[in-house]
Short mmCIF file of C-alpha atoms and ligand atoms in Angstrom, two decimals:
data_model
loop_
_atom_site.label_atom_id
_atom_site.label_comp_id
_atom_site.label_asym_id
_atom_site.label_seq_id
_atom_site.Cartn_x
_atom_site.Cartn_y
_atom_site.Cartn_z
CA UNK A 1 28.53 -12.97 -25.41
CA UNK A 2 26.05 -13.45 -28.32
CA UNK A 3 22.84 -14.53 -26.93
CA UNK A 4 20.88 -16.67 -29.09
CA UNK A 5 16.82 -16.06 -29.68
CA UNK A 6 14.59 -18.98 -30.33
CA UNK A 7 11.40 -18.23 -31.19
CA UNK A 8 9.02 -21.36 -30.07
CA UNK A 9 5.84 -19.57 -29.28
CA UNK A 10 4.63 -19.40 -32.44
CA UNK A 11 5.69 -20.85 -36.08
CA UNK A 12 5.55 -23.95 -37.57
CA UNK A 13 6.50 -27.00 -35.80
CA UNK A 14 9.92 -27.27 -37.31
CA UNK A 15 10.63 -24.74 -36.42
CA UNK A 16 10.15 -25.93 -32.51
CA UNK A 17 11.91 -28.83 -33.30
CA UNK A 18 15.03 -27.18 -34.23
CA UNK A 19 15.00 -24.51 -31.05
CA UNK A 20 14.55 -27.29 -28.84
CA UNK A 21 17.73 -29.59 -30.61
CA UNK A 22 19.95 -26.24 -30.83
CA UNK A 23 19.18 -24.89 -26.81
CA UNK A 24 19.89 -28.68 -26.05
CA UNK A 25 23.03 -29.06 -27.88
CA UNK A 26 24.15 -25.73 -26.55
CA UNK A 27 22.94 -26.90 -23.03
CA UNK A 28 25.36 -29.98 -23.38
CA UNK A 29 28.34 -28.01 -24.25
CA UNK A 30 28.08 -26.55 -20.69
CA UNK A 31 25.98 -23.46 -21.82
CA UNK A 32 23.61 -21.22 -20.39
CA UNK A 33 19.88 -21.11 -22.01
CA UNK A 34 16.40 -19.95 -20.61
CA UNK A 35 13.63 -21.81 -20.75
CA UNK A 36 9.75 -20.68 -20.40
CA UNK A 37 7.91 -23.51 -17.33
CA UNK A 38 5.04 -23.03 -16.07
CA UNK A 39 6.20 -20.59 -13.36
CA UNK A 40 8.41 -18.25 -14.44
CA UNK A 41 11.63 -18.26 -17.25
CA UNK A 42 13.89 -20.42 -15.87
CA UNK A 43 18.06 -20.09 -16.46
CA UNK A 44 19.12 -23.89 -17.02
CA UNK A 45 22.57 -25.34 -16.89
CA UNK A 46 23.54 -28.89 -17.28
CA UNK A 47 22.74 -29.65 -13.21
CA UNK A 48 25.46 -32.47 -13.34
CA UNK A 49 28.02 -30.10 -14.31
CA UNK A 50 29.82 -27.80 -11.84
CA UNK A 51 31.09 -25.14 -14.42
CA UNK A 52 27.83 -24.82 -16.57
CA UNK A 53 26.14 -24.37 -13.19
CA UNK A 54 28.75 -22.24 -11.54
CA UNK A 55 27.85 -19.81 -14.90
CA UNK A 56 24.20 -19.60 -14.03
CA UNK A 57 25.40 -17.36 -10.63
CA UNK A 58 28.13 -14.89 -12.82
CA UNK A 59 25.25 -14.70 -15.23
CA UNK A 60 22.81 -13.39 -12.12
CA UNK A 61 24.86 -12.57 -9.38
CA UNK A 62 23.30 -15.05 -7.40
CA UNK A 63 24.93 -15.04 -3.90
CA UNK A 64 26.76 -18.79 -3.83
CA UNK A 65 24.83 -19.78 -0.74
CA UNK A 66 21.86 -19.94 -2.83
CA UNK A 67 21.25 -23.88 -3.77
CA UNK A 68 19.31 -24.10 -7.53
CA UNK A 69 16.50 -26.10 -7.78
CA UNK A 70 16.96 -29.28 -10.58
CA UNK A 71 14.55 -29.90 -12.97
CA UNK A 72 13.45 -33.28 -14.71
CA UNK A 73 11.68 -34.52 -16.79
CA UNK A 74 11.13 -38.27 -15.53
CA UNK A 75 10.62 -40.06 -12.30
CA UNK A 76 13.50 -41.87 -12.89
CA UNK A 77 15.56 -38.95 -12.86
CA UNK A 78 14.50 -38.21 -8.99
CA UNK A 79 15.62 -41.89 -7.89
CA UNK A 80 19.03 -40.91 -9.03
CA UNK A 81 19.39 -37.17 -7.35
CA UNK A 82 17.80 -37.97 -3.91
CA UNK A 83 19.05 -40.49 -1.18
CA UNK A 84 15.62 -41.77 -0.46
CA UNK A 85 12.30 -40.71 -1.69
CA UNK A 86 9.44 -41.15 1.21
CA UNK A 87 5.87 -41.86 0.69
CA UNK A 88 4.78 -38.62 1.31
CA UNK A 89 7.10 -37.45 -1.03
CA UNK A 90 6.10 -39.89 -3.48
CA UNK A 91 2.16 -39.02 -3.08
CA UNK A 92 2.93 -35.35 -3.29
CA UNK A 93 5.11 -36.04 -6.77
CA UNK A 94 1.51 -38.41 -7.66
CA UNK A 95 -0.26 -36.08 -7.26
CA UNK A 96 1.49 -32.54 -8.36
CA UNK A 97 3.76 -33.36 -10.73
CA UNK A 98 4.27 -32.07 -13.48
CA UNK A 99 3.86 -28.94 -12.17
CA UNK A 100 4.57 -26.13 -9.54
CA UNK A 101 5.79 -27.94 -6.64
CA UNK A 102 9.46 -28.34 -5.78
CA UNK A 103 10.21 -31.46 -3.15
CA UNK A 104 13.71 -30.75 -0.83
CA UNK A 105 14.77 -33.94 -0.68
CA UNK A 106 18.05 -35.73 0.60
CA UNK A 107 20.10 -35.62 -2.25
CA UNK A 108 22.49 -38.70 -3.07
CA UNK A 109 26.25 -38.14 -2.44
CA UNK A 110 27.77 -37.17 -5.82
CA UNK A 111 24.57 -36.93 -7.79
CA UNK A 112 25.31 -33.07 -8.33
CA UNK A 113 27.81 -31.29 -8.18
CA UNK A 114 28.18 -28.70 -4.63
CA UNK A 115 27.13 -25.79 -6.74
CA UNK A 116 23.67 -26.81 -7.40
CA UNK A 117 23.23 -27.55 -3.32
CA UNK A 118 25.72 -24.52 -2.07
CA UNK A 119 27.09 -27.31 -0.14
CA UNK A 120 23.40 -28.96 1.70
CA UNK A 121 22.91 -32.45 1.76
CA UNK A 122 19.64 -31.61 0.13
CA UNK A 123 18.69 -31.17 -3.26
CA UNK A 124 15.66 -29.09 -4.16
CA UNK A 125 14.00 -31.29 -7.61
CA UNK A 126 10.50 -30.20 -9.77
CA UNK A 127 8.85 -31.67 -12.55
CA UNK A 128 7.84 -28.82 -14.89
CA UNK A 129 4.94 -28.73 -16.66
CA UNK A 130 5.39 -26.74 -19.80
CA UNK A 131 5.87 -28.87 -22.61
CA UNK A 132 9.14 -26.95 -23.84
CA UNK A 133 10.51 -27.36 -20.56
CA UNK A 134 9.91 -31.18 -20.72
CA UNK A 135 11.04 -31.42 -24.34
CA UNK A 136 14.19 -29.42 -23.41
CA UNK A 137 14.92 -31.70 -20.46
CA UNK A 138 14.50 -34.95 -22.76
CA UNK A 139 16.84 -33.59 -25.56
CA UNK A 140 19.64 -32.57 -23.37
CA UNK A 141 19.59 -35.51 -21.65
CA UNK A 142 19.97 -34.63 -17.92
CA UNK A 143 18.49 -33.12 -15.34
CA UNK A 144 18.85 -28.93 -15.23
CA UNK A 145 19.46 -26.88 -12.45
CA UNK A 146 17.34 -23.23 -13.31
CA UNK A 147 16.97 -20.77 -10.87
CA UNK A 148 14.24 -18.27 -12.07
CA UNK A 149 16.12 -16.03 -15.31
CA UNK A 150 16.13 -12.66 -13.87
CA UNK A 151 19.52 -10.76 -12.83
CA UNK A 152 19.35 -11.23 -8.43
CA UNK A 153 17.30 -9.39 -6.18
CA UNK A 154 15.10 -8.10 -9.57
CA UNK A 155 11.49 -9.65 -10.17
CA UNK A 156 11.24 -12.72 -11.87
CA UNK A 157 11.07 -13.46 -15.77
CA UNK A 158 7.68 -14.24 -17.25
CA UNK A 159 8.33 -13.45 -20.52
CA UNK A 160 11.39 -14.00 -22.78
CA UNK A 161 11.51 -10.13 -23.15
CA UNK A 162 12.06 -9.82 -19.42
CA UNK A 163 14.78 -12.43 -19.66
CA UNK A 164 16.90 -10.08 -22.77
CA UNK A 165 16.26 -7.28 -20.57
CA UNK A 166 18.42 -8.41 -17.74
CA UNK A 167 20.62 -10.99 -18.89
CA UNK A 168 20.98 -9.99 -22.46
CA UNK A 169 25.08 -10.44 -23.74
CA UNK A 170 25.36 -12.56 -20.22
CA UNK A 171 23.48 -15.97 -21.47
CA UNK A 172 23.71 -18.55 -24.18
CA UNK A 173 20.22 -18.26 -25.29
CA UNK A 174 16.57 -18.20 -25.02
CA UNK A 175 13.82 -19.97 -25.88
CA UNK A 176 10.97 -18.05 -26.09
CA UNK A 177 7.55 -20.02 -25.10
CA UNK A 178 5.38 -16.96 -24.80
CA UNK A 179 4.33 -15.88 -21.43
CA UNK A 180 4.40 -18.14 -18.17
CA UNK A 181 0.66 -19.03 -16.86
CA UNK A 182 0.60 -18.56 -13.45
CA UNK A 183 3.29 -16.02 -13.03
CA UNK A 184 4.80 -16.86 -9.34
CA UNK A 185 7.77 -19.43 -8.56
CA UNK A 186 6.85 -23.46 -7.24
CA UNK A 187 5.99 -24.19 -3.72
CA UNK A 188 9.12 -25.52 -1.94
CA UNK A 189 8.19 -27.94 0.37
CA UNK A 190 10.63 -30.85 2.57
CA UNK A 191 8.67 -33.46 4.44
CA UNK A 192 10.45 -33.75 7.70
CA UNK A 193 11.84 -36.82 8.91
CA UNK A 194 9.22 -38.53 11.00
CA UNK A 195 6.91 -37.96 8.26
CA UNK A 196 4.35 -36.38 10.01
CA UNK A 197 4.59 -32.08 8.60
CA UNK A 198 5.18 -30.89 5.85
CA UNK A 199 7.29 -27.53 5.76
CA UNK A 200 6.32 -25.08 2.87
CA UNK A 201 10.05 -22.95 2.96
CA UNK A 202 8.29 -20.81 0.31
CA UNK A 203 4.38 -20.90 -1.42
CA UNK A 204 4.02 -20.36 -4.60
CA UNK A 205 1.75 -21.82 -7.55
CA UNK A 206 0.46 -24.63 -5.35
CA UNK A 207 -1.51 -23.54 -2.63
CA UNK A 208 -1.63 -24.83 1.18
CA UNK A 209 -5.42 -26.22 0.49
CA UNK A 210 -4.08 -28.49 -2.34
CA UNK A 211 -1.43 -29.57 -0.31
CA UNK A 212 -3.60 -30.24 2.38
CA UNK A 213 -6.32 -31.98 0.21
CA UNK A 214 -3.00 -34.21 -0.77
CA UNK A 215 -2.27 -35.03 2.04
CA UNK A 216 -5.24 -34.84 4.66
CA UNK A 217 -2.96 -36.91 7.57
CA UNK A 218 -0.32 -34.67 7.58
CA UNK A 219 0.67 -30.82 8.92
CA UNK A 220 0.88 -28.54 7.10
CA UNK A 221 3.09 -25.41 8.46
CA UNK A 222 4.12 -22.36 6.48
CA UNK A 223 7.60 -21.64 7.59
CA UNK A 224 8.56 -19.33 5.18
CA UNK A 225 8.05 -16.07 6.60
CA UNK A 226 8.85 -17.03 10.67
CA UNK A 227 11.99 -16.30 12.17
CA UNK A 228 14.41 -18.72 12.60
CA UNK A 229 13.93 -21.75 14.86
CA UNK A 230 16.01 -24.46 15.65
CA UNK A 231 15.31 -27.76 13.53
CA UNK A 232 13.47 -25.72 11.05
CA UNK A 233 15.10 -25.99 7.43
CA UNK A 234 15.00 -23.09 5.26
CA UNK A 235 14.96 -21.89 1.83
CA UNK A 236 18.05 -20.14 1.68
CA UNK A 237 16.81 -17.83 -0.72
CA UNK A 238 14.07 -16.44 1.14
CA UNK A 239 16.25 -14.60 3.08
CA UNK A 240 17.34 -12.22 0.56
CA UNK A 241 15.29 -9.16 -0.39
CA UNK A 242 14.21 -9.71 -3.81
CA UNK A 243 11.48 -9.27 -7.14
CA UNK A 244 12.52 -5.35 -5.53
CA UNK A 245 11.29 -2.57 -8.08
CA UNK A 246 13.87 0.27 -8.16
CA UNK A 247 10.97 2.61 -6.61
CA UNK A 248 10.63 2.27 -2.99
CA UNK A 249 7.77 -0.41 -3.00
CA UNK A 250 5.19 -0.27 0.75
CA UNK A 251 2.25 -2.20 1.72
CA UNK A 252 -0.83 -0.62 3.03
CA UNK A 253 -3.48 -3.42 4.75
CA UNK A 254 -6.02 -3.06 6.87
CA UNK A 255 -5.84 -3.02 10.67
CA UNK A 256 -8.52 -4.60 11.30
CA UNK A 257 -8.69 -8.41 10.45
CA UNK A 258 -12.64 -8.10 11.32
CA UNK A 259 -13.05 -5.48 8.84
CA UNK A 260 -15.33 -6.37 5.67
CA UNK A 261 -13.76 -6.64 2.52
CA UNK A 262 -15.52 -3.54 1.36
CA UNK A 263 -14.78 -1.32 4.46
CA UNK A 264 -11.35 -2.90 4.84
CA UNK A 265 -10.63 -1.50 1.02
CA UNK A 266 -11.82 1.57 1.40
CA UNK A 267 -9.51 2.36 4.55
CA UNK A 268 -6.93 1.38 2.41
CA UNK A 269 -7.82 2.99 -0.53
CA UNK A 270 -8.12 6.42 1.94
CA UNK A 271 -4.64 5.52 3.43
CA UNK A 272 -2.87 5.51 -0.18
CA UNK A 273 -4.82 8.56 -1.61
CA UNK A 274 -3.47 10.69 1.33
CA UNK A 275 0.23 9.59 1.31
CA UNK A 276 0.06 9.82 -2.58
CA UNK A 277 -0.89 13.49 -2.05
CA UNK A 278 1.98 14.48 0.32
CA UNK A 279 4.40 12.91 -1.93
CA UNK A 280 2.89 14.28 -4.79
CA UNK A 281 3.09 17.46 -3.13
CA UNK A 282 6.83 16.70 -2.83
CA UNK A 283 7.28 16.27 -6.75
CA UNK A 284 7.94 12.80 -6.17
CA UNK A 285 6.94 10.37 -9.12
CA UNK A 286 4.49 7.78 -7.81
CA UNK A 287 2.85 4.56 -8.31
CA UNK A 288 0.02 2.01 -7.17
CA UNK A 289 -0.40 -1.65 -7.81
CA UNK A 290 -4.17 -2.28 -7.00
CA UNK A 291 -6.35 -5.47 -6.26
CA UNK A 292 -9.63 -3.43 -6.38
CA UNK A 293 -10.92 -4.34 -10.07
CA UNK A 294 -13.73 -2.48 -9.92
CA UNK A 295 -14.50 1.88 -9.49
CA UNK A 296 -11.39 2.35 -11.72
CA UNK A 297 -8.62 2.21 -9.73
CA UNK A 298 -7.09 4.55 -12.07
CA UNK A 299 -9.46 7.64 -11.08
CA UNK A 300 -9.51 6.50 -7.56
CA UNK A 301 -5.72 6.93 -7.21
CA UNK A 302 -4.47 10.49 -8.06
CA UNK A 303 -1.22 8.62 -8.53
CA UNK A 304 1.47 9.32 -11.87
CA UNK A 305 1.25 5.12 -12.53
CA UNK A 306 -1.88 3.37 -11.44
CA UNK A 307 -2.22 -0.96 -12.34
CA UNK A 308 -5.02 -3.18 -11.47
CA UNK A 309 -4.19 -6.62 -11.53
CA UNK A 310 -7.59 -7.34 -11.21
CA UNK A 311 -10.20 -8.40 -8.47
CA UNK A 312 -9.03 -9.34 -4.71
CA UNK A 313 -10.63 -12.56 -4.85
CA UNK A 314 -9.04 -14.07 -8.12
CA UNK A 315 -5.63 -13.72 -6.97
CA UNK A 316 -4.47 -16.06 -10.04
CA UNK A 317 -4.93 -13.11 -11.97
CA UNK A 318 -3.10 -10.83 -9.72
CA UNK A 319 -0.35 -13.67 -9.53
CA UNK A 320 0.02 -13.75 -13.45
CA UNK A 321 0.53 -10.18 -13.94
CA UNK A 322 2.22 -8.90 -10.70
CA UNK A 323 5.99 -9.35 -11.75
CA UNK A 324 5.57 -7.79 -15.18
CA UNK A 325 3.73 -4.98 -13.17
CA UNK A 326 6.50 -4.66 -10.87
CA UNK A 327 8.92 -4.04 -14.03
CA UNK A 328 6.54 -1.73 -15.72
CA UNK A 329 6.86 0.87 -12.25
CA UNK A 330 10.96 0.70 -13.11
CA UNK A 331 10.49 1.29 -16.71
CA UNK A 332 8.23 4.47 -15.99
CA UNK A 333 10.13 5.51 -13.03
CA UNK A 334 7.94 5.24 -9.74
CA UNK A 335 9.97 6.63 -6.76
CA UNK A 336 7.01 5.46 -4.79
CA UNK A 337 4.72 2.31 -5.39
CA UNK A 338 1.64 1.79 -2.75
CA UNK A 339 0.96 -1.99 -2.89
CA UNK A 340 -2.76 -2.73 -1.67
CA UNK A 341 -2.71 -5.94 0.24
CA UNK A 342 -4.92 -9.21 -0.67
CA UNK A 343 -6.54 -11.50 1.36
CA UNK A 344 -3.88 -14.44 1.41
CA UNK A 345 -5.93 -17.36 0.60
CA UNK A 346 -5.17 -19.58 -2.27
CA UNK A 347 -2.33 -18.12 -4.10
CA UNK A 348 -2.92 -14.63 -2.93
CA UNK A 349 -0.39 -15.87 -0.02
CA UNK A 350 2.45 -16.46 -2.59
CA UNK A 351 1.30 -12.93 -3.72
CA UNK A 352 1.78 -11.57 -0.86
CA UNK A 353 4.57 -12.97 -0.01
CA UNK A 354 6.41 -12.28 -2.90
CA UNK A 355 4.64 -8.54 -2.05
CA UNK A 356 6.65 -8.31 1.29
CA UNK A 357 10.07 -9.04 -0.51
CA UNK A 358 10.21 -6.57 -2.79
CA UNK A 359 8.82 -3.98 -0.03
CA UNK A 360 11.67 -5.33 2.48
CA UNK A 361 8.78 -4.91 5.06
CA UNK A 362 7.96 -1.84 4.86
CA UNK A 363 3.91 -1.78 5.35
CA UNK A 364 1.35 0.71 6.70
CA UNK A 365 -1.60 0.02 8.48
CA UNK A 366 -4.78 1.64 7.06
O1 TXA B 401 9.07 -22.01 -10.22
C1 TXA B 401 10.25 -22.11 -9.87
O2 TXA B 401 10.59 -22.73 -8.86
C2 TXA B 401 11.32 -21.45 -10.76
C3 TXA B 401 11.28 -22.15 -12.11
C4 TXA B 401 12.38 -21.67 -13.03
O3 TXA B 401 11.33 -23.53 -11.93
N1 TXA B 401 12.62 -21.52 -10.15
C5 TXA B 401 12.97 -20.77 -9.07
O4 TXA B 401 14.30 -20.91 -8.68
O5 TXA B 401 12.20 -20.01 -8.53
P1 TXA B 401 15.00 -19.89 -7.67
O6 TXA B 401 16.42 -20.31 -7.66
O7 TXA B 401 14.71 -18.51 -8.07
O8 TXA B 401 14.38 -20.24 -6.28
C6 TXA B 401 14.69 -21.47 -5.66
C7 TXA B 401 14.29 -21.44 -4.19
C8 TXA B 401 15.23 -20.59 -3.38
O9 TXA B 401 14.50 -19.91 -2.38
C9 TXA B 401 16.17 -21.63 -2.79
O10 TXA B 401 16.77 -21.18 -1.61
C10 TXA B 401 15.24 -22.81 -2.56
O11 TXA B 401 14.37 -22.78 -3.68
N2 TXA B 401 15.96 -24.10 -2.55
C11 TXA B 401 16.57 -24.73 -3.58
N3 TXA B 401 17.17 -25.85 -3.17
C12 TXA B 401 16.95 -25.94 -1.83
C13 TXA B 401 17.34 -26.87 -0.81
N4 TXA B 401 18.09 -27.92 -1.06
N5 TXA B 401 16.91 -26.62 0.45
C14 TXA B 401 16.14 -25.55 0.73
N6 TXA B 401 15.76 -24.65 -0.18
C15 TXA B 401 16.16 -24.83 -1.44
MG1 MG B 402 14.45 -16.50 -8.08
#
């Protein structure tokens, strides 16, 4: 398959214009096209139509249990995918969308088709906020379901290169918006029934303190990463080990949760500099991904591939890049990455999250 390029990044606005009419028309037709949000790339089908969307996983090799989220560009379009929209829910759309929150909600019989759902009785929905996305929305007409544009289990697309790289000859198109701002998937959230907790299935760009300072009556309880429970709904994708460089990727934190920052980082720093030299030893080809932003992390680390996404406490920076980063360690060839772990406040916790995935829990304590 010919996959179309669209560059709306830069050029003159007719240029826009006519990407956004030609990804639209294509989308109609029951094609496949990628889309920059504010997230990541997303890989949008037509979300009311079974086949288009049934495309999106042969394009990825998305296992089918693996419901898409749908994305819209008006209220309007909620009211007619979900049963019944609480007030919760509707605060929490108030008040975060357009933008990096997707609500589970109880999706109306026949609104979508089983392949966006896998089969729930819930629909996941999100406002984007990236104007393409929005304009894109608007011109095909319909909602569209996107998973993140990446091939499974591989980290997620922030730029349109990323997107050619793994679904290249597999997709419609792309439309190229230049790179995603904050670099990390929505936080999926479902307000359970008696209205009193909201579950976060998986964080992402917004954080538990916003939803908290949303919503100051209700719980808030982060079930993304705690073993199954009865009555506690997942994400179905969470389950899967993904955003997994090709290098085997391992966390070192600190022990100690009393530690001080600085002391904390330097057993960790001490931890990776002495497994790096065994393996190193060993011939193997390594890597670090480091939080440190400051002593050079690159002469700190006797490492092949060292990259700082920047300092621990402005984890929107570490959030932006770390995906990109991950790709980088596959395109030089890491056989071992050390990840240093970040203090999981704000959206260092979607970090780190998205940090244990790709590690499939390996960690060592420093
Ligand atoms: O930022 C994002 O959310 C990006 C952009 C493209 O919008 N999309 C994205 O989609 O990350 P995807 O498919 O990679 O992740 C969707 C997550 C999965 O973990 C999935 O299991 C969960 O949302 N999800 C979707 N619908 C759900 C539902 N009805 N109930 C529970 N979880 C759901
Ligand atoms: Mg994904």
């Amino acid at each position: 398959m010919d996959t179309k390029y669209w560059n709306a990044a830069e050029g003159a606005p007719e240029q826009t214009d006519r990407a956004v009419a030609e990804a639209a028309a294509l989308l109609r037709e029951g094609g496949i096209v990628a889309f920059p949000t504010e997230t990541v790339y997303g890989l949008g089908a037509d979300a009311t139509d079974g086949r288009a969307v049934a495309g999106i996983f042969a394009a990825k090799g998305r296992p089918q249990d693996n419901p898409l989220i749908v994305h819209i560009a008006d209220r309007e379009q909620a009211d007619a995918l979900a049963a019944g929209i609480g007030p919760v829910e509707r605060a929490l759309m108030e008040r975060f969308w357009p933008g990096p929150l997707t609500l589970v909600l109880p999706a109306r019989p026949g609104a979508v088709p089983k392949e966006v759902t896998a089969g729930l009785d819930t629909v996941g929905v999100r406002m984007p906020a990236h104007p393409l996305a929005l304009r894109l929305i608007r011109a095909a007409g319909r909602p569209l379901a996107a998973p993140s544009a990446n091939r499974s289990g591989r980290p997620s697309p922030t730029t349109a290169a990323h997107v050619l790289a793994d679904l290249g000859g597999r997709i419609g198109g792309v439309l190229d918006g230049g790179p995603a701002g904050i670099g990390v998937e929505s936080t999926v959230v479902r307000v359970d029934e008696a209205g009193r907790r909201i579950h976060v299935l998986r964080p992402g760009g917004v954080t538990a303190d916003q939803l908290r300072e949303a919503a100051p009556h209700m719980d808030i309880a982060d079930v993304s990463e705690s073993a199954k429970e009865a009555g506690v709904p997942r994400a179905p994708g969470m389950k899967y080990t993904h955003y997994a460089p090709q290098g085997e990727l391992v966390i070192v934190r600190c022990a100690d949760p009393g530690a001080d920052p600085a002391e904390a980082r330097e057993r960790i720093a001490r931890r990776i500099r002495r497994e790096l030299e065994a393996l190193r030893a060993q011939g193997v080809k390594t890597g670090v991904l480091a939080f440190q932003g400051e002593g050079r992390p690159e002469e700190a680390y006797p490492a092949d591939l060292v990259l700082d996404l920047g300092p621990a406490d402005r984890p929107e920076a570490a959030a932006r890049e770390l995906y990109a980063a991950l790709r980088r360690f596959d395109e030089f060839g890491s056989e071992a990455i050390f990840a240093e772990a970040l203090p999981e406040s704000g959206i260092g916790r979607a970090v780190m999250n998205r940090l244990r995935k790709a590690s499939g829990g390996r960690i060592l304590d420093a």
